[in-house]
Amino acid sequence: MFPVHRPRRLRQNPQLRDMVREHRLTRSALVQPLFVVPGRGVRREIPSLAGQYHLSVDTLVEDARAIAGAGIPAVLLFGIPEHKDEEGSGAWDAQGIVQQATRALKRALPQLQVIADLCLCEYTSHGHCGIVVRHGDSAEVDNDATLDLLARAAASQAEAGADVIAPSDMMDGRVAAIRRALDAAGYHALPILSYAAKFASAFYGPFRDAAGSAPSFGDRAGYQMDPANAREALREMELDFEEGADMLMVKPALPYLDILRAARDRFDIPLAAYQVSGEYAQLIAAARAGWLDLDRAMLETLTSIRRAGADVVITYFARPAAKLLP
Ligand code: PBG
């Protein structure tokens, strides 16, 4: 008891503080999301995501070179196709935008890990993450019909050379379907990073702007999770684990640190957390208004995500954070 115990003794100087620091963010944990678009020489800043760009395959490779050079081990690829259709066929096109980008990246930068986001919403004309079946006035996303398309898209991303497949659609049974398709095509060694606990979040707003993937009707509450549900999140993760996911993701990150911590205590496989577009945009906006110090706020949020239990942190701050980290 005081005065015997004085926690401030170990806070007296930076060296002592560094020595007793419990959690460290390192560059090796970071993943940078990238948006690839058709064309050549395209480098357009995304208005809702200052500092993030729509890149064509050639400029994407340039940026990826800088990302790899900064010590960031992986990128997460999102594609914005030329044409969208009802089924999202751009997702499994051998000449699709993500497939082209993956081939170019693996050719130019073989060490940089390419994580392919796997979903239909960027490719469907209606913006939903699966096949839409209409009954009169109502419509629903058909789970099992969607699984076949996801499996095809995964095989196509594998064929293009992706290092990790990351399904973000939230259909039931998709990890098993994708695993089966990958194994059947001979990709036994290709890992699956499952967006296992993905919540129907308002924080995806800026991304949907960037990807043009906002649903044209309804919302995603029929497949993404209710933000109020923690037990169900663990059940979702358990199912994906049993279906063969190699890594499990919680998304968004900061509003769901409790889920991340519970998952850390329960699963022994690596966990990822995705600091999503709205989490990024709110810090940028506050910093622009002069209300907080962006570098400090950025590192504080990223460190808290690690503290809660994430091994891998997917963040639009990967580049600026890497500059400040060991
Ligand atoms: C869906 C997908 C979304 C994000 C990643 N994959 C958006 C959604 O569910 O609408 C959001 C990422 C972000 O907000 O940064 N394929």
Coordinates of C-alpha atoms and ligand atoms in Angstrom, one line a residue:
M1 CA 0.0 0.0 0.0
F2 CA 1.0 3.6 -0.5
P3 CA 3.7 4.8 0.0
V4 CA 5.3 1.4 -0.6
H5 CA 3.6 1.0 -4.0
R6 CA 4.3 3.9 -6.4
P7 CA 3.5 3.0 -10.1
R8 CA 5.0 6.3 -11.2
R9 CA 8.5 4.9 -10.3
L10 CA 8.6 3.1 -13.6
R11 CA 7.3 6.1 -15.6
Q12 CA 10.2 8.4 -14.8
N13 CA 12.0 8.4 -18.1
P14 CA 11.5 7.2 -21.7
Q15 CA 14.0 4.3 -21.2
L16 CA 12.2 2.8 -18.3
R17 CA 8.8 3.3 -19.9
D18 CA 10.0 1.6 -23.1
M19 CA 11.5 -1.3 -21.0
V20 CA 8.2 -2.1 -19.3
R21 CA 5.9 -1.4 -22.3
E22 CA 3.5 -4.4 -22.6
H23 CA 2.3 -4.2 -26.2
R24 CA 4.2 -3.1 -29.3
L25 CA 3.0 -2.2 -32.7
T26 CA 5.4 -3.3 -35.4
R27 CA 5.5 -2.7 -39.1
S28 CA 5.3 -6.5 -39.6
A29 CA 1.7 -6.5 -38.3
L30 CA 0.4 -3.9 -40.8
V31 CA -1.7 -4.4 -43.9
Q32 CA -2.5 -1.6 -46.3
P33 CA -5.8 -1.8 -48.3
L34 CA -5.6 -0.6 -51.9
F35 CA -8.2 0.2 -54.5
V36 CA -7.5 -0.8 -58.1
V37 CA -9.5 0.7 -61.0
P38 CA -9.4 0.2 -64.8
G39 CA -7.1 2.3 -67.0
R40 CA -3.5 3.5 -67.1
G41 CA -1.8 6.2 -65.2
V42 CA -4.8 6.7 -62.8
R43 CA -4.0 8.1 -59.4
R44 CA -7.1 9.8 -58.1
E45 CA -7.5 10.7 -54.4
I46 CA -10.7 9.3 -52.9
P47 CA -12.6 12.3 -51.5
S48 CA -14.0 10.4 -48.5
L49 CA -10.6 8.9 -47.7
A50 CA -8.0 11.6 -47.8
G51 CA -4.6 10.1 -48.6
Q52 CA -6.0 7.0 -50.2
Y53 CA -6.2 6.6 -54.0
H54 CA -7.9 4.9 -56.9
L55 CA -5.0 3.4 -58.7
S56 CA -4.7 1.7 -62.1
V57 CA -2.6 -1.5 -62.2
D58 CA 0.6 0.4 -63.2
T59 CA 0.3 3.1 -60.5
L60 CA -0.7 0.5 -58.0
V61 CA 2.6 -1.3 -58.6
E62 CA 4.5 1.9 -58.0
D63 CA 2.6 2.6 -54.8
A64 CA 3.1 -1.0 -53.7
R65 CA 6.8 -0.7 -54.2
A66 CA 6.8 2.2 -51.8
I67 CA 4.7 0.3 -49.3
A68 CA 7.0 -2.7 -49.5
G69 CA 10.0 -0.4 -49.2
A70 CA 8.4 1.0 -46.0
G71 CA 8.5 -2.4 -44.4
I72 CA 4.8 -3.2 -44.7
P73 CA 4.5 -6.9 -45.5
A74 CA 1.1 -7.1 -47.2
V75 CA -1.6 -5.3 -49.1
L76 CA -5.4 -6.0 -49.2
L77 CA -6.7 -5.6 -52.7
F78 CA -10.2 -4.3 -53.6
G79 CA -11.2 -4.0 -57.3
I80 CA -13.6 -1.5 -58.9
P81 CA -14.5 -3.1 -62.2
E82 CA -15.4 -1.4 -65.5
H83 CA -18.8 -3.1 -65.6
K84 CA -21.1 -4.4 -62.9
D85 CA -23.8 -7.0 -63.5
E86 CA -26.5 -8.9 -61.5
E87 CA -24.2 -11.8 -60.6
G88 CA -20.9 -9.9 -60.1
S89 CA -19.1 -11.8 -62.8
G90 CA -16.2 -9.4 -62.7
A91 CA -15.2 -11.2 -59.5
W92 CA -14.2 -14.4 -61.2
D93 CA -13.1 -13.1 -64.6
A94 CA -9.5 -14.2 -65.3
Q95 CA -9.0 -10.8 -66.8
G96 CA -10.8 -9.1 -63.8
I97 CA -9.3 -6.1 -62.2
V98 CA -8.1 -7.8 -59.1
Q99 CA -6.7 -10.7 -61.1
Q100 CA -4.7 -8.3 -63.3
A101 CA -3.5 -6.3 -60.3
T102 CA -2.5 -9.5 -58.5
R103 CA -0.5 -10.8 -61.4
A104 CA 1.3 -7.4 -61.8
L105 CA 2.1 -7.2 -58.1
K106 CA 3.5 -10.7 -57.8
R107 CA 5.6 -10.2 -60.9
A108 CA 7.1 -6.9 -59.7
L109 CA 7.2 -7.5 -56.0
P110 CA 7.2 -11.2 -55.3
Q111 CA 7.8 -10.8 -51.5
L112 CA 4.9 -8.4 -50.9
Q113 CA 1.9 -10.5 -49.8
V114 CA -1.2 -10.0 -51.8
I115 CA -4.4 -10.6 -49.8
A116 CA -7.4 -10.7 -52.1
D117 CA -10.6 -9.4 -50.7
L118 CA -13.3 -11.8 -51.9
C119 CA -16.8 -10.4 -52.2
L120 CA -19.3 -9.7 -54.9
C121 CA -20.5 -6.3 -53.8
E122 CA -18.0 -4.3 -55.8
Y123 CA -19.0 -6.3 -58.9
T124 CA -22.8 -6.5 -58.6
S125 CA -25.1 -3.9 -60.2
H126 CA -27.3 -3.9 -57.0
G127 CA -24.4 -3.7 -54.6
H128 CA -25.3 -6.7 -52.5
C129 CA -22.7 -9.3 -51.5
G130 CA -24.5 -12.1 -53.2
I131 CA -27.1 -13.3 -55.7
V132 CA -30.4 -11.4 -55.2
V133 CA -33.6 -13.3 -55.6
R134 CA -36.7 -11.2 -56.0
H135 CA -40.1 -12.4 -54.8
G136 CA -42.7 -9.8 -55.9
D137 CA -41.8 -6.6 -54.0
S138 CA -39.3 -8.1 -51.7
A139 CA -35.8 -9.4 -52.4
E140 CA -33.3 -11.5 -50.6
V141 CA -29.7 -12.6 -50.9
D142 CA -29.6 -16.3 -51.7
N143 CA -26.9 -17.8 -49.5
D144 CA -26.2 -21.1 -51.2
A145 CA -26.3 -19.9 -54.8
T146 CA -23.8 -17.2 -53.8
L147 CA -21.4 -19.9 -52.4
D148 CA -20.7 -21.3 -55.9
L149 CA -19.8 -17.8 -57.2
L150 CA -17.5 -17.1 -54.2
A151 CA -15.8 -20.4 -54.8
R152 CA -15.2 -19.6 -58.4
A153 CA -13.9 -16.1 -57.6
A154 CA -11.5 -17.6 -55.0
A155 CA -10.1 -20.1 -57.5
S156 CA -9.6 -17.3 -60.0
Q157 CA -7.8 -15.1 -57.4
A158 CA -5.6 -18.1 -56.6
E159 CA -4.9 -18.7 -60.2
A160 CA -3.8 -15.1 -60.5
G161 CA -1.3 -15.6 -57.7
A162 CA -2.9 -14.2 -54.5
D163 CA -1.1 -15.2 -51.3
V164 CA -4.2 -15.1 -49.0
I165 CA -7.9 -15.2 -49.8
A166 CA -10.1 -13.0 -47.6
P167 CA -13.8 -13.6 -47.9
S168 CA -15.8 -10.6 -46.7
D169 CA -19.4 -11.5 -47.8
M170 CA -20.7 -13.1 -44.6
M171 CA -22.6 -15.9 -46.3
D172 CA -23.0 -19.0 -44.2
G173 CA -20.7 -21.8 -45.1
R174 CA -18.5 -19.8 -47.4
V175 CA -15.2 -20.8 -45.8
A176 CA -15.9 -24.5 -46.3
A177 CA -17.0 -23.8 -49.9
I178 CA -13.9 -21.8 -50.7
R179 CA -11.6 -24.3 -49.0
R180 CA -13.1 -27.1 -51.1
A181 CA -12.7 -25.1 -54.3
L182 CA -9.1 -24.2 -53.6
D183 CA -8.2 -27.7 -52.6
A184 CA -9.9 -29.1 -55.7
A185 CA -7.8 -26.8 -57.8
G186 CA -4.6 -27.8 -56.1
Y187 CA -4.2 -24.8 -53.8
H188 CA -3.9 -26.7 -50.6
A189 CA -1.4 -24.3 -49.2
L190 CA -3.3 -21.1 -49.8
P191 CA -4.5 -19.6 -46.5
I192 CA -8.0 -18.2 -45.9
L193 CA -8.3 -15.1 -43.8
S194 CA -12.0 -15.0 -42.9
Y195 CA -13.9 -11.8 -42.2
A196 CA -15.6 -13.9 -39.5
A197 CA -17.2 -11.3 -37.3
K198 CA -18.2 -8.6 -39.6
F199 CA -20.7 -6.2 -38.3
A200 CA -23.4 -4.2 -40.2
S201 CA -21.6 -1.0 -39.4
A202 CA -22.1 2.7 -40.2
F203 CA -18.3 3.0 -40.3
Y204 CA -18.1 1.5 -43.8
G205 CA -19.6 4.7 -45.3
P206 CA -16.4 6.1 -46.9
F207 CA -15.5 2.7 -48.3
R208 CA -18.8 2.3 -50.1
D209 CA -18.2 5.7 -51.6
A210 CA -14.7 4.6 -52.7
A211 CA -15.9 1.2 -54.1
G212 CA -19.2 2.4 -55.4
S213 CA -20.6 -0.6 -53.5
A214 CA -23.5 0.8 -51.5
P215 CA -26.5 -1.4 -51.9
S216 CA -29.0 0.1 -54.3
F217 CA -31.9 -1.1 -52.1
G218 CA -32.2 -2.3 -48.6
D219 CA -29.1 -2.9 -46.4
R220 CA -26.7 -5.6 -45.4
A221 CA -28.4 -6.5 -42.0
G222 CA -29.6 -9.8 -43.5
Y223 CA -26.0 -11.1 -43.7
Q224 CA -23.7 -8.8 -41.7
M225 CA -23.9 -9.0 -37.9
D226 CA -26.0 -7.0 -35.5
P227 CA -23.6 -4.6 -33.7
A228 CA -25.3 -5.6 -30.4
N229 CA -24.2 -9.2 -30.5
A230 CA -21.1 -10.5 -28.9
R231 CA -21.9 -14.2 -28.3
E232 CA -23.0 -14.5 -31.9
A233 CA -19.7 -13.0 -33.0
L234 CA -17.9 -15.8 -31.2
R235 CA -20.2 -18.4 -32.8
E236 CA -19.5 -17.0 -36.2
M237 CA -15.8 -17.2 -35.6
E238 CA -16.1 -20.8 -34.2
L239 CA -18.0 -21.8 -37.4
D240 CA -15.3 -20.3 -39.7
F241 CA -12.6 -21.9 -37.6
E242 CA -14.3 -25.3 -38.0
E243 CA -14.7 -24.8 -41.7
G244 CA -11.0 -24.3 -42.0
A245 CA -10.2 -20.6 -41.8
D246 CA -6.5 -20.1 -41.1
M247 CA -7.0 -16.6 -39.6
L248 CA -10.1 -14.9 -38.2
M249 CA -11.0 -11.2 -38.5
V250 CA -13.0 -8.8 -36.5
K251 CA -14.3 -5.8 -38.3
P252 CA -14.6 -2.8 -37.6
A253 CA -11.9 -2.7 -35.0
L254 CA -12.2 0.1 -32.4
P255 CA -15.9 -0.2 -31.7
Y256 CA -15.5 -4.0 -31.3
L257 CA -12.3 -4.4 -29.1
D258 CA -14.4 -6.5 -26.7
I259 CA -15.0 -9.0 -29.4
L260 CA -11.4 -9.1 -30.3
R261 CA -10.4 -9.7 -26.7
A262 CA -12.9 -12.5 -26.3
A263 CA -11.7 -14.0 -29.5
R264 CA -8.1 -13.8 -28.4
D265 CA -9.0 -15.7 -25.2
R266 CA -10.8 -18.4 -27.1
F267 CA -8.9 -19.1 -30.4
D268 CA -5.3 -20.0 -30.8
I269 CA -5.1 -19.1 -34.5
P270 CA -3.9 -15.6 -35.6
L271 CA -6.5 -12.8 -35.4
A272 CA -6.8 -9.8 -37.6
A273 CA -8.7 -6.6 -37.0
Y274 CA -9.7 -4.1 -39.7
Q275 CA -9.6 -0.5 -38.8
V276 CA -12.2 0.5 -41.4
S277 CA -12.8 3.5 -43.6
G278 CA -15.0 5.4 -41.1
E279 CA -12.5 4.9 -38.3
Y280 CA -9.8 6.4 -40.5
A281 CA -12.0 9.2 -41.8
Q282 CA -13.1 10.4 -38.4
L283 CA -9.5 10.8 -37.2
I284 CA -8.5 12.6 -40.4
A285 CA -11.4 15.0 -40.1
A286 CA -10.7 15.8 -36.4
A287 CA -7.0 16.4 -37.2
R288 CA -7.9 18.6 -40.1
A289 CA -10.1 20.7 -37.8
G290 CA -7.1 21.0 -35.5
W291 CA -8.8 19.0 -32.7
L292 CA -6.2 16.2 -32.2
D293 CA -2.7 15.2 -33.0
L294 CA -3.1 12.8 -35.9
D295 CA 0.2 10.8 -35.3
R296 CA -0.5 10.3 -31.7
A297 CA -4.2 9.4 -32.2
M298 CA -3.3 7.0 -35.0
L299 CA -0.7 5.1 -32.9
E300 CA -3.0 5.1 -29.9
T301 CA -5.8 3.4 -31.8
L302 CA -3.5 1.0 -33.6
T303 CA -1.8 0.0 -30.3
S304 CA -5.2 -0.5 -28.6
I305 CA -6.1 -2.9 -31.4
R306 CA -3.0 -4.9 -30.7
R307 CA -3.6 -4.7 -27.0
A308 CA -7.0 -6.2 -27.4
G309 CA -5.5 -9.2 -29.2
A310 CA -5.0 -8.6 -32.9
D311 CA -1.9 -10.1 -34.5
V312 CA -2.6 -8.4 -37.9
V313 CA -3.9 -4.9 -38.2
I314 CA -5.5 -3.8 -41.5
T315 CA -5.4 0.0 -41.7
Y316 CA -5.4 2.9 -44.1
F317 CA -2.8 4.3 -41.7
A318 CA -0.3 1.6 -42.6
R319 CA 2.1 3.9 -44.4
P320 CA 2.2 6.8 -42.0
A321 CA 2.3 4.4 -39.1
A322 CA 5.2 2.4 -40.6
K323 CA 7.2 5.7 -40.8
L324 CA 7.0 6.0 -37.0
L325 CA 7.6 2.4 -36.0
P326 CA 10.6 0.1 -35.5
Ligands
PBG1 C1 -17.4 -5.7 -48.5 C2 -16.4 -4.9 -47.8 C3 -16.7 -3.7 -47.1 C4 -15.5 -3.3 -46.5 C5 -14.6 -4.2 -46.9 N1 -15.2 -5.2 -47.6 C6 -17.9 -2.9 -47.1 C7 -19.2 -3.3 -46.8 O1 -19.5 -4.4 -46.2 O2 -20.1 -2.6 -47.2 C8 -15.4 -2.1 -45.7 C9 -14.0 -1.6 -45.5 C10 -13.9 -0.2 -44.9 O3 -15.0 0.4 -44.6 O4 -12.8 0.3 -44.9 N2 -16.8 -6.4 -49.6

